[in-house]
C-alpha positions as a Python dict, from the first residue, in 0.01 Angstrom:
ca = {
    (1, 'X'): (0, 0, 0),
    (2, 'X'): (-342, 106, 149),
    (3, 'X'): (-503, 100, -172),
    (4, 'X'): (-433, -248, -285),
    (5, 'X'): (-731, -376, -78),
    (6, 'X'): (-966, -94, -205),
    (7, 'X'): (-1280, -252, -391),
    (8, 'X'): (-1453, 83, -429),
    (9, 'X'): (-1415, 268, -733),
    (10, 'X'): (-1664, 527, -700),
    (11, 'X'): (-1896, 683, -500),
    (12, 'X'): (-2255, 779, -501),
    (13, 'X'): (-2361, 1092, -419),
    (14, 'X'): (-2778, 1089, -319),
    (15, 'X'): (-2806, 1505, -419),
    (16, 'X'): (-3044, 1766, -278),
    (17, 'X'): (-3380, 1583, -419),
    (18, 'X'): (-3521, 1203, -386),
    (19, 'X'): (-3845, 1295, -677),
    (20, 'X'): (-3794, 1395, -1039),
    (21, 'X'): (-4028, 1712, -1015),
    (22, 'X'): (-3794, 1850, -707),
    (23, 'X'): (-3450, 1733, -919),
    (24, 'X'): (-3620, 1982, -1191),
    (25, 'X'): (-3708, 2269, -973),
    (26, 'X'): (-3383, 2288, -780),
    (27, 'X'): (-3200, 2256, -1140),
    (28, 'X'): (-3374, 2540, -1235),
    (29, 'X'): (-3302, 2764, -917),
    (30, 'X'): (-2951, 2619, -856),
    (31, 'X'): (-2887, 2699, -1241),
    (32, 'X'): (-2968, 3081, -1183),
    (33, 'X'): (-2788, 3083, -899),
    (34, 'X'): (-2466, 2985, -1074),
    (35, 'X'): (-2533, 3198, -1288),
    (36, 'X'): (-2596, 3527, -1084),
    (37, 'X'): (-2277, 3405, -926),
    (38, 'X'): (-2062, 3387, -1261),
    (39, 'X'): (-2224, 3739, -1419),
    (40, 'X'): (-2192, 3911, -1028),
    (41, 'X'): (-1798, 3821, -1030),
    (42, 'X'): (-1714, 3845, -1328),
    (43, 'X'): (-1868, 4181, -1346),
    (44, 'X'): (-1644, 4307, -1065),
    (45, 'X'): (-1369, 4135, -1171),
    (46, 'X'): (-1368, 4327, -1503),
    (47, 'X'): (-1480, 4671, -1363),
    (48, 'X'): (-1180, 4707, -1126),
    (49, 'X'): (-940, 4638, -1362),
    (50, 'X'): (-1047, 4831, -1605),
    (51, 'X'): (-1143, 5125, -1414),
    (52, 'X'): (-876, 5375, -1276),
    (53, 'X'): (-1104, 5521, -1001),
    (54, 'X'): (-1116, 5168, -828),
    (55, 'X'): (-729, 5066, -804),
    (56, 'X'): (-763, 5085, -443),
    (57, 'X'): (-688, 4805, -203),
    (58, 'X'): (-1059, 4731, -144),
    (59, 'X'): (-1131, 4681, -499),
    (60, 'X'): (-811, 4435, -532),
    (61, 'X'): (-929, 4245, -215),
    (62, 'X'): (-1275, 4255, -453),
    (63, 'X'): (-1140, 4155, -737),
    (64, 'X'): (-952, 3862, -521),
    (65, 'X'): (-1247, 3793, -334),
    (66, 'X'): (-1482, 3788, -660),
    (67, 'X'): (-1207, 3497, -856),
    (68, 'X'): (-1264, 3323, -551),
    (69, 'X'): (-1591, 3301, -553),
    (70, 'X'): (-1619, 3164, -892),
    (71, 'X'): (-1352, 2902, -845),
    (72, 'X'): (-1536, 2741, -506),
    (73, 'X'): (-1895, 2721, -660),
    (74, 'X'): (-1729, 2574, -989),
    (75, 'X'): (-1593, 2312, -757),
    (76, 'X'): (-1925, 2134, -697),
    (77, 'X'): (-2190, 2394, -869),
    (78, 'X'): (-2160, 2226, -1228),
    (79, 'X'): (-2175, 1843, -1079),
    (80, 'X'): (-2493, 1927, -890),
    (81, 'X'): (-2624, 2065, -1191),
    (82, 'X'): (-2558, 1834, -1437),
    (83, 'X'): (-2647, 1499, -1178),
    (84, 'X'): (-2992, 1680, -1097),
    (85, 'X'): (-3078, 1695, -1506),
    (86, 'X'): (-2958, 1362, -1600),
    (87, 'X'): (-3020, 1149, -1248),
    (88, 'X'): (-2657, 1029, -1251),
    (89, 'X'): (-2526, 1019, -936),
    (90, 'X'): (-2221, 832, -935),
    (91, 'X'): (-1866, 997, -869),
    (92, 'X'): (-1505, 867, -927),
    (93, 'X'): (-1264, 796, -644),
    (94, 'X'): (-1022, 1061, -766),
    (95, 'X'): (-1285, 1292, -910),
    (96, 'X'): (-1442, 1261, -537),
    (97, 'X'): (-1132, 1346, -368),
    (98, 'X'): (-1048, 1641, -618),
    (99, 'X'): (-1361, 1807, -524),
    (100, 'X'): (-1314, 1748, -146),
    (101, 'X'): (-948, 1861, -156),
    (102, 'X'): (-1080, 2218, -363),
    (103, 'X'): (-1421, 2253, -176),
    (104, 'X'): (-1226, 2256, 200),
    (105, 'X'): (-918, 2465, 76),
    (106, 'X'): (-1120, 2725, -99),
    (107, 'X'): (-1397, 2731, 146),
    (108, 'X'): (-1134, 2757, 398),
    (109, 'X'): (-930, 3040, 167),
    (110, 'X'): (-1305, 3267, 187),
    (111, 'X'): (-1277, 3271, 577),
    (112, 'X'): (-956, 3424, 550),
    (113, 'X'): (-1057, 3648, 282),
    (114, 'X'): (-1320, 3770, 438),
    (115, 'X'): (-1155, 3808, 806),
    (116, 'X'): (-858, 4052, 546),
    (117, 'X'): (-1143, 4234, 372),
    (118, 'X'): (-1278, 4334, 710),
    (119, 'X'): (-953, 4452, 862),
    (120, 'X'): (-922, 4656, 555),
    (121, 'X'): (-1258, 4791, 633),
    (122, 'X'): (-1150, 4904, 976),
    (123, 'X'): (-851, 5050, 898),
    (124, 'X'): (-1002, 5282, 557),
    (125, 'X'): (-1300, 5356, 845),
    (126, 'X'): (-1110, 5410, 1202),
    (127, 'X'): (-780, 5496, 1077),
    (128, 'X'): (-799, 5698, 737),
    (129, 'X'): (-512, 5906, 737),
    (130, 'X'): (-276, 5600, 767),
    (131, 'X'): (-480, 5386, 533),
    (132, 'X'): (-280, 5500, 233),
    (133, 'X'): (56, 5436, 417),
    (134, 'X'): (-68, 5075, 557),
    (135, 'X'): (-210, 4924, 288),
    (136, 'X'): (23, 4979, 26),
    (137, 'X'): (13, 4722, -237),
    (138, 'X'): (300, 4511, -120),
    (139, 'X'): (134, 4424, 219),
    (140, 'X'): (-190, 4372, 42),
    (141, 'X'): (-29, 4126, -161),
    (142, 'X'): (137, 3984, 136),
    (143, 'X'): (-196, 3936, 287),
    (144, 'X'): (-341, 3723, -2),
    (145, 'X'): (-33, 3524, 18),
    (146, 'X'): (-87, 3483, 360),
    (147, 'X'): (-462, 3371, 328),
    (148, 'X'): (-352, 3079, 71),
    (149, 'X'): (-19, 2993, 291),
    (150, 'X'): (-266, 2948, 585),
    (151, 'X'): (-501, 2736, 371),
    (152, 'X'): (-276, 2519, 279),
    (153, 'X'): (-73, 2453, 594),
    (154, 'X'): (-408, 2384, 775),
    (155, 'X'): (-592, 2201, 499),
    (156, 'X'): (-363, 2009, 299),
    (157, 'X'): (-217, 1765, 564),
    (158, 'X'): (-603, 1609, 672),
    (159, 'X'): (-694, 1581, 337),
    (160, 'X'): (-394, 1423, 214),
    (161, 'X'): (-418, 1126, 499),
    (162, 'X'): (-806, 1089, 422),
    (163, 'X'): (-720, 1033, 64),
    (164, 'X'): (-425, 780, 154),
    (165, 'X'): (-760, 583, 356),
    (166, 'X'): (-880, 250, 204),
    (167, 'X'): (-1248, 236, 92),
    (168, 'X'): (-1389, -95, 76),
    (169, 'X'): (-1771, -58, 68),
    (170, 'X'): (-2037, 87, 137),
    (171, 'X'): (-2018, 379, -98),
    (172, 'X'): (-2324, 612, -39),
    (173, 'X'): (-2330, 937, 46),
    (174, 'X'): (-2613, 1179, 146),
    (175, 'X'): (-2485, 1479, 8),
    (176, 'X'): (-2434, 1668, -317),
    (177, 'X'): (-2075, 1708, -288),
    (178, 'X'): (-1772, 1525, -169),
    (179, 'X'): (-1799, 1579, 243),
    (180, 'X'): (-1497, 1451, 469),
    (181, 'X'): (-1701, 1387, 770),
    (182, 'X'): (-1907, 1149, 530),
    (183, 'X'): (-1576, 1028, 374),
    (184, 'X'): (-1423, 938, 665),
    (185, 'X'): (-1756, 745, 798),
    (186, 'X'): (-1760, 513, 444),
    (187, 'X'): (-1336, 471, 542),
    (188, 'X'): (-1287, 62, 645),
    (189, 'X'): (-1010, 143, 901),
    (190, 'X'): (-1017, 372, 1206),
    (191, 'X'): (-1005, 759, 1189),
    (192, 'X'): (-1070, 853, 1463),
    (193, 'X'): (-722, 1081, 1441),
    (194, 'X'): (-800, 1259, 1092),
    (195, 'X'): (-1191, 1340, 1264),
    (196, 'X'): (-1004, 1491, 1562),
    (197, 'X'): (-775, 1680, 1342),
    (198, 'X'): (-1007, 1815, 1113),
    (199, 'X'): (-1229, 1900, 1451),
    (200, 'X'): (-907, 2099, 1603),
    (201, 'X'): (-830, 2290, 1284),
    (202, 'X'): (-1212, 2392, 1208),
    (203, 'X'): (-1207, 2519, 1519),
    (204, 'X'): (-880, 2700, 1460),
    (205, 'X'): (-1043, 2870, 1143),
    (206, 'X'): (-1391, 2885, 1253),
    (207, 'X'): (-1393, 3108, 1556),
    (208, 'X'): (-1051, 3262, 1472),
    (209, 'X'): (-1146, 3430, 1141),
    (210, 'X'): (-1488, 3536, 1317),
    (211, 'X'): (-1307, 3659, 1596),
    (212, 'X'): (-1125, 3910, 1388),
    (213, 'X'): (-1409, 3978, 1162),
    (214, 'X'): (-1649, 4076, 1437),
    (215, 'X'): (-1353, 4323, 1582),
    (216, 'X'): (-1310, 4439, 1321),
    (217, 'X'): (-1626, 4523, 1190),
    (218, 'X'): (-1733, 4637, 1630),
    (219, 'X'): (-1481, 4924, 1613),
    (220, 'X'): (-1633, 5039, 1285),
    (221, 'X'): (-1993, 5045, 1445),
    (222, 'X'): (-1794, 5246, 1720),
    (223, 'X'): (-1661, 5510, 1461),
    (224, 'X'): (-2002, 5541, 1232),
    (225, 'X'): (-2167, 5636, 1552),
    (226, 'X'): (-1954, 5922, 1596),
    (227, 'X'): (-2036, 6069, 1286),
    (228, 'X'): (-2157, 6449, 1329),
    (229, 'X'): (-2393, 6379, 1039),
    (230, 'X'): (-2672, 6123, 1021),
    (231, 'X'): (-2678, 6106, 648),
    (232, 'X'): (-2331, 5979, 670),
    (233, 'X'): (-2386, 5722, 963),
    (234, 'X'): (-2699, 5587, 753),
    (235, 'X'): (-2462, 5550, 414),
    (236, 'X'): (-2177, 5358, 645),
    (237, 'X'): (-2448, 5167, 860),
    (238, 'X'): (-2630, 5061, 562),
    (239, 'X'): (-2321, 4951, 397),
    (240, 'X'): (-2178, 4738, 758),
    (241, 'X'): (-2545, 4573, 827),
    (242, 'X'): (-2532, 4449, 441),
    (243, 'X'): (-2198, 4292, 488),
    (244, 'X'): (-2256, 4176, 885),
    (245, 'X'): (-2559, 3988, 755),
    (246, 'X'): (-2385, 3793, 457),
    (247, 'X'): (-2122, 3730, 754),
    (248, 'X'): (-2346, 3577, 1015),
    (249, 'X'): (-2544, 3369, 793),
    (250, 'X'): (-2224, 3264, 642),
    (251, 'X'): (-2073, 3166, 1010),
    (252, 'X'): (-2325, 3032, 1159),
    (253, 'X'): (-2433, 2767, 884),
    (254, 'X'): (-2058, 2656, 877),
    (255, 'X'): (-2040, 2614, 1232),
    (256, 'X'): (-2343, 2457, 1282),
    (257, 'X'): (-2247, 2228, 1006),
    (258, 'X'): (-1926, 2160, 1122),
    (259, 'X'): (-1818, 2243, 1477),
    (260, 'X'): (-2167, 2091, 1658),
    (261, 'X'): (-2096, 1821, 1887),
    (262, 'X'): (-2183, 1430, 1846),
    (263, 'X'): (-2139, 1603, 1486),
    (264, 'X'): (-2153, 1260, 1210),
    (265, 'X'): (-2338, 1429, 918),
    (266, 'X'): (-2555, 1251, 681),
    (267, 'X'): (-2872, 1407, 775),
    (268, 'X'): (-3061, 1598, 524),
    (269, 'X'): (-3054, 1917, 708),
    (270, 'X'): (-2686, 1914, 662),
    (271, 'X'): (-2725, 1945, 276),
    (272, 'X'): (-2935, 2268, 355),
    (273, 'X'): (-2726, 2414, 570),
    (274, 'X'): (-2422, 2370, 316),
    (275, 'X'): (-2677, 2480, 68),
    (276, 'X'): (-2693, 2841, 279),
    (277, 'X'): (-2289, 2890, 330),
    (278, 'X'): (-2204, 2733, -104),
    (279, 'X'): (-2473, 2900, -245),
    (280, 'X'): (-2697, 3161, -116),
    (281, 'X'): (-2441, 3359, 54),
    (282, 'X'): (-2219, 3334, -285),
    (283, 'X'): (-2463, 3451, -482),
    (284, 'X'): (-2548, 3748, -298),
    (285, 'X'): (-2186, 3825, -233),
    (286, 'X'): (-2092, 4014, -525),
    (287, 'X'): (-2420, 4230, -491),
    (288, 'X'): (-2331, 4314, -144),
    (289, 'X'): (-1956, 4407, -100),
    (290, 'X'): (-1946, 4518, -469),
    (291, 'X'): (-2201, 4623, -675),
    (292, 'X'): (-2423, 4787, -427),
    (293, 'X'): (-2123, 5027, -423),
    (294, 'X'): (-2187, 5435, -568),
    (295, 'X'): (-1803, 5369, -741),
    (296, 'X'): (-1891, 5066, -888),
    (297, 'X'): (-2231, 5190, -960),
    (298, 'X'): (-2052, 5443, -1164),
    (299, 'X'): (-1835, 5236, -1342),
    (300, 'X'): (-2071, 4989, -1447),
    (301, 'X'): (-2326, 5265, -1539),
    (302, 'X'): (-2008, 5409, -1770),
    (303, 'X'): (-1944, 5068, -1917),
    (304, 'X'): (-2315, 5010, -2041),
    (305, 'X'): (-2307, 5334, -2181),
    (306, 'X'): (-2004, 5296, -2347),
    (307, 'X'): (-2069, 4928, -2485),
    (308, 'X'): (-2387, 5059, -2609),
    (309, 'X'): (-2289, 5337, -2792),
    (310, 'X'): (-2015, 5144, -2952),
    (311, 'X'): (-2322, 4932, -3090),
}
């Protein structure tokens, strides 16, 4: 009944750049981006299944991880793209709410992923011997289950009622995707519930999944530094400052983006903040927890070898 009175039928999105010669440059580093993020995930995607050495439940939180990856960048990656090279900027309703209903839900699905990846860490690094016996493939399943359950139960209800609101005018929005803070500001009825639920279950997520990741990844600091040797603490600290850093700048852009107070979005350094936890943390992902990795390494070093003498 909401939507009789709804004039809009699309919205405008203002992208990342106001002059044609910025539209071009970004197009060009965005578009190599994507595309270090596509030949990064798909590259680990294919090595650990096709490798026997890596069917261990790091590589399948990977391989999860990495499929991922590639779905939440494809959500708005592709848009930006093509709106930067031919200056359209206009969205559909439903498009628009599409976008905003995958962007939250599998932005929200990489916290999760990333809070399971690290507990994995912690219990290969602090607990080895019971590693085996703990993650066992069932529970590691369960946990992916869980992460999308989660998602769902937290995400789905806001972004249902925000696409239930009517939309009568204006239509502009200064982003490159579909935001809900800015969705809800364009709404011609009050929302003042959806903002506050959206604001409770951020910072549900937010904090919560740092919480454990930060545990998780303290006791394995802990550990490392008891390591008789000090080639082995540099080969595990290496590996844990790699992945902390992805982590922080990951965290903090999100909850500086989302969780600040008198927070109503809009501003331009919003779209570079988002630009930080979409994009530049995505595409260095896959080079971080994957292919930085000796097995990997291996693997893909066996591959190449193998494709090329097949040639």
């Amino acid at each position: 009944a909401s939507m009789n009175h709804t004039t809009v039928v699309e919205f405008v999105l203002l992208g990342l750049a106001n002059s044609r010669r910025w539209e071009i440059i970004l197009f060009v580093f965005l578009g190599i981006a994507y595309l270090l993020i596509l030949l990064g995930n798909i590259s680990v995607i294919s090595i650990t299944l096709t490798n026997n050495f890596l069917q261990t439940p790091m590589y399948y939180f990977l391989r999860n991880f990495a499929l991922l990856e590639i779905t939440f960048t494809s959500t708005f990656l592709p848009s930006t793209l093509y709106s930067l090279l031919t200056e359209r900027k206009t969205i559909s309703l439903p498009g628009c709410f599409l976008q905003m209903l995958l962007f939250y839900c599998l932005g929200t699905c990489t916290l999760f992923y990333m809070a399971v990846m690290s507990l994995d860490r912690y219990v290969a690094i602090c607990h080895p011997l019971h590693y085996p016996a703990i993650m066992n493939s069932r529970f590691c399943l369960q946990l992916i289950l869980g992460c999308w359950a989660l998602t769902s139960l937290l995400m789905l209800p806001p972004t249902i009622m925000t696409v239930q609101l009517p939309f009568c005018g204006p239509n502009v929005m200064n982003h490159f995707y579909c935001d809900a803070s800015l969705l809800l500001q364009l709404s011609c009825t009050d929302t003042g519930f959806i903002e506050e639920l959206m604001f409770i279950i951020l910072i549900l997520i937010l904090p919560g999944t740092l919480i454990v990741t930060a545990v998780s990844y303290g006791c394995i600091i802990v550990t490392i530094l008891l390591i008789p040797s000090s080639a082995g603490r540099r080969k595990a600290f290496s590996t844990c400052s790699a992945h902390l850093m992805v982590v922080m700048v990951f965290y903090s852009t999100c909850i500086y983006r989302y969780i600040r107070p008198a927070q109503r979005g809009g501003q331009d350094s919003d779209k570079v903040l988002s630009l930080f936890f979409s994009v530049l943390t995505q595409t260095v992902n896959p080079y971080i927890y994957s292919l930085r990795n000796r097995q990997v390494k291996q693997a893909l070093k066996e591959k190449i070898l193998k494709f090329s003498g097949s040639l």
